[in-house]
């Protein structure tokens, strides 16, 4: 999605022309004007999916945060994305589609593997992988499609932690993106239904084989931990383990890569921000947090009401769907000063890019680390860089993605050589 601010013309558009569901709108334009209008005038707003299923949108930071924090009244088991508003068949079986207490029984043991302490101990390994990933372009310079390159960044951080074999590191990201955005032509393999089926087939085949291997060769990784869990007092069956493998891989692969692409695009379009980072590398941690706020890689998170609730004066009955628009909350000027400015030194920065509450993304620490390492490598090895061609955005109302981002990089060594010459 284009990361523009709201335009005056968009403020004037009739509210009934706003469409937060249509995935094509996210590929072709910015939705920030629509979100701004809704935050200002209609903080809770009803719409229907293309199948005629009603959902309510909340767009203000405080309301989005309240919905995500309240897992008693707002359930995740029905489904967490609008693409499956009719209900997810994996409900109650996988970590992102579980309510308490079962959710905690899966979350807590696996969270250890992605804690800040554990991640800190892997920094040298992660840096070595990131350096191998970017060496070709950061060292030699030239033009590369950053969106394609960054698809592989998450594997540098969590591939081995999840337990994925290195042999699938190259293919997994495309399967994962096809699984969340089957309508996008960049990932199409036939019709959207065919694309989704093929992506699921490839991922399920890989995870099925991986589970069989880990049953015989357990290790200190997420898949092995899942095989040993007993949520509700019974072991997970093979299908439940497979679904959770799918969730962990999809959650990491489809988000961190998009933040990295949006970060590079933001800096390429703002040379003054890039020069500020180069001259003050101590800003890397705050720049990482700003990139997470700026990109907000998951546009929304869906919940279903367990009981009658009231949101901004509107009563919703049990069984209603509520879309909490994280991307809107992260531009709320009641919380963020000058929210449409990319500020690498922004502090405080209470963004909701990882969600909030019981379902806050447990992959946050490795994502923060690998984005920081990427930015450090850029500062150390790059002089300037600029967008070198048309940018294509993902056709998805869920993932805020970029499918093509050609960028020309100039290594620091090239500039030094030019000065000497």
C-alpha positions as semicolon CSV with decimal commas, in nm:
position;residue;x (nm);y (nm);z (nm)
1;X;0,000;0,000;0,000
2;X;0,122;0,349;-0,079
3;X;0,234;0,521;0,240
4;X;0,096;0,865;0,169
5;X;-0,079;1,084;0,421
6;X;-0,445;1,177;0,391
7;X;-0,519;1,427;0,116
8;X;-0,777;1,702;0,141
9;X;-0,971;1,548;-0,146
10;X;-1,000;1,220;0,042
11;X;-1,150;1,400;0,341
12;X;-1,431;1,517;0,117
13;X;-1,517;1,172;-0,023
14;X;-1,853;1,033;0,094
15;X;-1,799;0,784;0,372
16;X;-2,010;0,527;0,188
17;X;-1,743;0,517;-0,083
18;X;-1,483;0,394;0,165
19;X;-1,403;0,025;0,115
20;X;-1,161;-0,135;0,360
21;X;-1,224;-0,486;0,233
22;X;-1,134;-0,477;-0,139
23;X;-0,775;-0,612;-0,164
24;X;-0,721;-0,430;-0,495
25;X;-0,746;-0,092;-0,324
26;X;-0,436;-0,172;-0,121
27;X;-0,237;-0,242;-0,437
28;X;-0,353;0,066;-0,626
29;X;-0,372;0,345;-0,369
30;X;-0,337;0,455;-0,008
31;X;-0,605;0,382;0,249
32;X;-0,468;0,636;0,495
33;X;-0,715;0,900;0,385
34;X;-1,004;0,661;0,451
35;X;-0,867;0,564;0,792
36;X;-0,817;0,928;0,884
37;X;-1,178;1,005;0,788
38;X;-1,309;0,714;0,993
39;X;-1,098;0,802;1,298
40;X;-1,229;1,156;1,279
41;X;-1,597;1,098;1,201
42;X;-1,688;0,728;1,231
43;X;-1,462;0,552;1,485
44;X;-1,679;0,241;1,462
45;X;-1,806;0,170;1,112
46;X;-1,994;-0,122;0,952
47;X;-1,915;-0,277;0,615
48;X;-1,971;-0,610;0,439
49;X;-1,723;-0,845;0,278
50;X;-1,765;-0,944;-0,085
51;X;-1,964;-1,243;0,047
52;X;-2,205;-1,020;0,234
53;X;-2,064;-1,083;0,584
54;X;-2,086;-0,777;0,806
55;X;-1,789;-0,659;1,006
56;X;-1,730;-0,352;1,220
57;X;-1,412;-0,147;1,184
58;X;-1,239;0,030;1,472
59;X;-0,968;0,272;1,365
60;X;-0,864;0,484;1,665
61;X;-0,561;0,376;1,864
62;X;-0,744;0,352;2,195
63;X;-1,024;0,139;2,049
64;X;-0,790;-0,090;1,855
65;X;-0,582;-0,140;2,171
66;X;-0,892;-0,209;2,381
67;X;-1,017;-0,478;2,143
68;X;-0,677;-0,650;2,123
69;X;-0,628;-0,643;2,499
70;X;-0,972;-0,788;2,580
71;X;-0,952;-1,155;2,489
72;X;-1,244;-1,233;2,718
73;X;-1,498;-1,046;2,509
74;X;-1,317;-1,062;2,174
75;X;-1,233;-1,411;2,053
76;X;-0,962;-1,516;1,807
77;X;-1,096;-1,867;1,748
78;X;-1,337;-1,775;1,468
79;X;-1,055;-1,627;1,258
80;X;-0,816;-1,333;1,269
81;X;-0,825;-1,201;0,910
82;X;-1,106;-1,077;0,687
83;X;-1,014;-1,325;0,415
84;X;-1,173;-1,597;0,630
85;X;-1,455;-1,390;0,777
86;X;-1,688;-1,687;0,734
87;X;-1,478;-1,881;0,985
88;X;-1,137;-2,049;0,989
89;X;-1,134;-2,429;0,992
90;X;-0,819;-2,416;1,207
91;X;-1,001;-2,229;1,485
92;X;-0,902;-2,353;1,829
93;X;-0,617;-2,563;1,689
94;X;-0,335;-2,319;1,621
95;X;-0,170;-2,054;1,839
96;X;-0,310;-1,748;1,661
97;X;-0,661;-1,898;1,659
98;X;-0,682;-2,003;2,023
99;X;-0,842;-1,840;2,325
100;X;-0,734;-1,885;2,687
101;X;-0,632;-2,103;2,859
102;X;-0,526;-2,318;2,563
103;X;-0,350;-2,028;2,394
104;X;-0,115;-1,975;2,690
105;X;-0,033;-2,348;2,700
106;X;0,108;-2,321;2,348
107;X;0,243;-1,968;2,366
108;X;0,453;-1,981;2,682
109;X;0,674;-2,283;2,597
110;X;0,742;-2,162;2,242
111;X;0,797;-1,799;2,346
112;X;1,118;-1,901;2,526
113;X;1,282;-1,972;2,189
114;X;1,216;-1,617;2,069
115;X;1,273;-1,423;2,390
116;X;1,495;-1,116;2,396
117;X;1,758;-1,308;2,595
118;X;1,768;-1,602;2,353
119;X;1,773;-1,374;2,051
120;X;2,060;-1,172;2,194
121;X;2,272;-1,487;2,213
122;X;2,219;-1,549;1,839
123;X;2,327;-1,206;1,717
124;X;2,655;-1,318;1,556
125;X;2,482;-1,600;1,370
126;X;2,206;-1,369;1,247
127;X;2,455;-1,105;1,135
128;X;2,655;-1,361;0,938
129;X;2,338;-1,473;0,756
130;X;2,230;-1,116;0,682
131;X;2,575;-1,037;0,543
132;X;2,557;-1,335;0,310
133;X;2,213;-1,227;0,194
134;X;2,307;-0,870;0,105
135;X;2,675;-0,915;0,011
136;X;2,616;-0,921;-0,364
137;X;2,454;-0,580;-0,383
138;X;2,594;-0,401;-0,077
139;X;2,953;-0,483;-0,174
140;X;2,936;-0,450;-0,552
141;X;2,656;-0,200;-0,592
142;X;2,404;-0,196;-0,871
143;X;2,030;-0,237;-0,899
144;X;1,831;-0,508;-0,728
145;X;1,464;-0,574;-0,657
146;X;1,464;-0,512;-0,282
147;X;1,120;-0,671;-0,239
148;X;1,253;-1,000;-0,375
149;X;1,574;-0,979;-0,172
150;X;1,402;-0,896;0,157
151;X;1,165;-1,193;0,123
152;X;1,458;-1,400;0,250
153;X;1,545;-1,179;0,548
154;X;1,313;-1,353;0,800
155;X;1,488;-1,687;0,748
156;X;1,809;-1,521;0,869
157;X;1,637;-1,460;1,201
158;X;1,399;-1,748;1,267
159;X;1,449;-2,024;1,010
160;X;1,654;-2,245;1,237
161;X;1,467;-2,134;1,549
162;X;1,144;-2,268;1,403
163;X;1,328;-2,582;1,293
164;X;1,298;-2,531;0,918
165;X;1,553;-2,705;0,697
166;X;1,783;-2,471;0,508
167;X;1,693;-2,652;0,185
168;X;1,354;-2,473;0,181
169;X;1,473;-2,126;0,283
170;X;1,464;-2,004;-0,078
171;X;1,119;-2,139;-0,170
172;X;0,924;-2,093;0,152
173;X;0,880;-1,713;0,131
174;X;0,703;-1,724;-0,206
175;X;0,473;-2,005;-0,093
176;X;0,392;-1,810;0,222
177;X;0,314;-1,489;0,033
178;X;0,098;-1,678;-0,215
179;X;-0,086;-1,821;0,084
180;X;-0,177;-1,478;0,225
181;X;-0,223;-1,292;-0,105
182;X;-0,344;-1,540;-0,369
183;X;-0,514;-1,255;-0,560
184;X;-0,184;-1,079;-0,627
185;X;-0,056;-1,133;-0,985
186;X;0,304;-1,143;-0,865
187;X;0,241;-1,466;-0,677
188;X;-0,035;-1,607;-0,899
189;X;-0,014;-1,967;-1,012
190;X;-0,349;-1,998;-1,185
191;X;-0,667;-1,855;-1,033
192;X;-0,663;-1,725;-0,674
193;X;-0,822;-2,052;-0,560
194;X;-0,562;-2,255;-0,749
195;X;-0,278;-2,037;-0,618
196;X;-0,397;-2,084;-0,261
197;X;-0,438;-2,459;-0,305
198;X;-0,088;-2,500;-0,451
199;X;0,070;-2,284;-0,180
200;X;-0,101;-2,485;0,093
201;X;-0,001;-2,812;-0,075
202;X;0,367;-2,712;-0,086
203;X;0,371;-2,585;0,272
204;X;0,183;-2,884;0,412
205;X;0,411;-3,128;0,229
206;X;0,721;-2,961;0,373
207;X;0,584;-2,939;0,726
208;X;0,458;-3,299;0,721
209;X;0,803;-3,425;0,630
210;X;0,962;-3,194;0,888
211;X;0,735;-3,322;1,165
212;X;0,826;-3,682;1,086
213;X;1,194;-3,590;1,100
214;X;1,163;-3,401;1,431
215;X;0,973;-3,690;1,589
216;X;1,286;-3,899;1,536
217;X;1,541;-3,619;1,582
218;X;1,409;-3,363;1,834
219;X;1,607;-3,044;1,887
220;X;1,572;-2,711;2,064
221;X;1,335;-2,557;1,811
222;X;0,968;-2,465;1,781
223;X;0,863;-2,779;1,593
224;X;1,020;-3,005;1,856
225;X;0,857;-2,806;2,136
226;X;0,516;-2,834;1,967
227;X;0,556;-3,211;1,945
228;X;0,602;-3,227;2,321
229;X;0,310;-3,004;2,423
230;X;-0,003;-3,128;2,598
231;X;-0,254;-2,840;2,581
232;X;-0,569;-2,933;2,767
233;X;-0,392;-3,237;2,910
234;X;-0,346;-3,427;2,583
235;X;-0,071;-3,428;2,319
236;X;-0,130;-3,235;2,000
237;X;-0,208;-3,464;1,711
238;X;0,003;-3,446;1,395
239;X;-0,251;-3,223;1,221
240;X;-0,248;-2,968;1,503
241;X;0,132;-2,963;1,507
242;X;0,129;-2,909;1,131
243;X;-0,115;-2,620;1,158
244;X;0,102;-2,455;1,422
245;X;0,416;-2,499;1,213
246;X;0,225;-2,324;0,935
247;X;0,125;-2,038;1,166
248;X;0,475;-1,978;1,300
249;X;0,632;-1,978;0,955
250;X;0,364;-1,761;0,795
251;X;0,370;-1,513;1,082
252;X;0,740;-1,448;1,046
253;X;0,791;-1,474;0,670
254;X;0,503;-1,252;0,561
255;X;0,566;-0,958;0,795
256;X;0,933;-0,889;0,869
257;X;1,024;-0,889;0,501
258;X;0,764;-0,624;0,429
259;X;0,886;-0,400;0,710
260;X;1,238;-0,421;0,566
261;X;1,118;-0,325;0,217
262;X;0,915;-0,033;0,350
263;X;1,214;0,079;0,560
264;X;1,446;0,087;0,259
265;X;1,181;0,266;0,051
266;X;1,124;0,525;0,324
267;X;1,497;0,599;0,346
268;X;1,544;0,603;-0,032
269;X;1,269;0,863;-0,059
270;X;1,406;1,065;0,234
271;X;1,783;1,120;0,186
272;X;1,788;1,351;0,489
273;X;1,665;1,067;0,715
274;X;1,927;0,833;0,568
275;X;2,207;1,085;0,623
276;X;2,084;1,141;0,978
277;X;2,115;0,768;1,045
278;X;2,460;0,749;0,886
279;X;2,584;1,035;1,102
280;X;2,410;0,906;1,418
281;X;2,412;0,523;1,409
282;X;2,296;0,518;1,771
283;X;1,949;0,588;1,630
284;X;1,922;0,235;1,486
285;X;1,696;0,102;1,766
286;X;1,451;0,391;1,736
287;X;1,464;0,370;1,356
288;X;1,369;0,003;1,377
289;X;1,067;0,088;1,592
290;X;0,971;0,365;1,351
291;X;0,995;0,125;1,058
292;X;0,757;-0,110;1,238
293;X;0,510;0,173;1,303
294;X;0,551;0,309;0,952
295;X;0,494;-0,023;0,777
296;X;0,243;-0,180;1,021
297;X;0,280;-0,503;0,821
298;X;-0,055;-0,646;0,928
299;X;-0,320;-0,393;0,836
300;X;-0,587;-0,546;1,056
301;X;-0,661;-0,816;1,312
302;X;-1,009;-0,966;1,326
303;X;-1,197;-1,065;1,641
304;X;-1,547;-1,204;1,713
305;X;-1,751;-1,086;2,011
306;X;-1,822;-1,347;2,279
307;X;-2,086;-1,135;2,448
308;X;-2,268;-0,804;2,395
309;X;-2,015;-0,519;2,406
310;X;-2,022;-0,143;2,357
311;X;-1,762;0,031;2,142
312;X;-1,766;0,411;2,112
313;X;-2,133;0,418;2,211
314;X;-2,243;0,144;1,970
315;X;-2,376;-0,182;2,111
316;X;-2,263;-0,500;1,935
317;X;-2,430;-0,832;2,007
318;X;-2,245;-1,159;2,060
319;X;-2,115;-1,310;1,738
320;X;-2,028;-0,981;1,564
321;X;-1,698;-0,946;1,373
322;X;-1,468;-0,657;1,463
323;X;-1,170;-0,558;1,248
324;X;-0,910;-0,372;1,454
325;X;-0,716;-0,165;1,200
326;X;-0,362;-0,162;1,336
327;X;-0,234;0,039;1,040
328;X;-0,483;0,314;1,123
329;X;-0,403;0,310;1,494
330;X;-0,035;0,361;1,412
331;X;-0,120;0,689;1,235
332;X;-0,350;0,823;1,508
333;X;-0,243;1,181;1,581
334;X;-0,391;1,152;1,929
335;X;-0,092;0,926;2,007
336;X;0,175;1,003;1,747
337;X;0,289;1,358;1,674
338;X;0,311;1,425;1,300
339;X;0,217;1,060;1,224
340;X;0,271;1,083;0,847
341;X;0,637;1,173;0,891
342;X;0,899;0,898;0,900
343;X;1,113;0,998;1,199
344;X;1,405;0,761;1,274
345;X;1,447;0,924;1,615
346;X;1,082;0,906;1,719
347;X;1,038;0,844;2,091
348;X;0,823;0,734;2,257
349;X;0,682;0,506;1,991
350;X;0,405;0,281;2,131
351;X;0,319;0,128;1,792
352;X;0,093;-0,174;1,761
353;X;0,281;-0,344;1,476
354;X;0,323;-0,658;1,688
355;X;-0,033;-0,642;1,815
356;X;-0,107;-0,610;2,185
357;X;-0,217;-0,817;2,479
358;X;-0,227;-1,197;2,501
359;X;-0,180;-1,240;2,127
360;X;0,110;-0,997;2,089
361;X;0,346;-1,147;1,832
362;X;0,607;-1,365;2,001
363;X;0,832;-1,318;1,699
364;X;0,886;-0,953;1,792
365;X;1,239;-0,983;1,937
366;X;1,391;-1,171;1,639
367;X;1,218;-0,931;1,398
368;X;1,358;-0,628;1,582
369;X;1,702;-0,784;1,587
370;X;1,723;-0,873;1,219
371;X;1,589;-0,533;1,113
372;X;1,851;-0,368;1,335
373;X;2,127;-0,582;1,187
374;X;2,010;-0,499;0,834
375;X;2,015;-0,127;0,912
376;X;2,360;-0,149;1,072
377;X;2,494;-0,327;0,764
378;X;2,342;-0,057;0,544
379;X;2,504;0,220;0,748
380;X;2,844;0,048;0,744
381;X;2,849;-0,045;0,377
382;X;2,629;0,189;0,174
383;X;2,672;0,547;0,062
384;X;2,359;0,642;-0,126
385;X;2,069;0,454;-0,282
386;X;1,761;0,549;-0,477
387;X;1,448;0,397;-0,627
388;X;1,527;0,287;-0,981
389;X;1,187;0,197;-1,126
390;X;0,814;0,147;-1,068
391;X;0,702;0,017;-0,730
392;X;0,431;-0,250;-0,706
393;X;0,225;-0,303;-0,392
394;X;0,065;-0,624;-0,269
395;X;-0,298;-0,702;-0,345
396;X;-0,406;-0,773;0,012
397;X;-0,619;-0,611;0,280
398;X;-0,420;-0,801;0,544
399;X;-0,048;-0,773;0,468
400;X;0,094;-0,430;0,381
401;X;0,340;-0,560;0,128
402;X;0,557;-0,455;-0,166
403;X;0,602;-0,699;-0,455
404;X;0,854;-0,499;-0,659
405;X;1,097;-0,231;-0,544
406;X;1,396;-0,175;-0,775
407;X;1,670;0,014;-0,591
408;X;2,017;0,117;-0,706
409;X;2,280;0,096;-0,431
410;X;2,616;0,272;-0,415
411;X;2,860;0,108;-0,172
412;X;3,075;0,325;0,051
413;X;3,385;0,175;-0,114
414;X;3,274;0,302;-0,457
415;X;3,235;0,657;-0,330
416;X;3,576;0,644;-0,159
417;X;3,734;0,520;-0,482
418;X;3,573;0,805;-0,675
419;X;3,706;1,061;-0,427
420;X;4,060;0,917;-0,448
421;X;4,048;0,915;-0,827
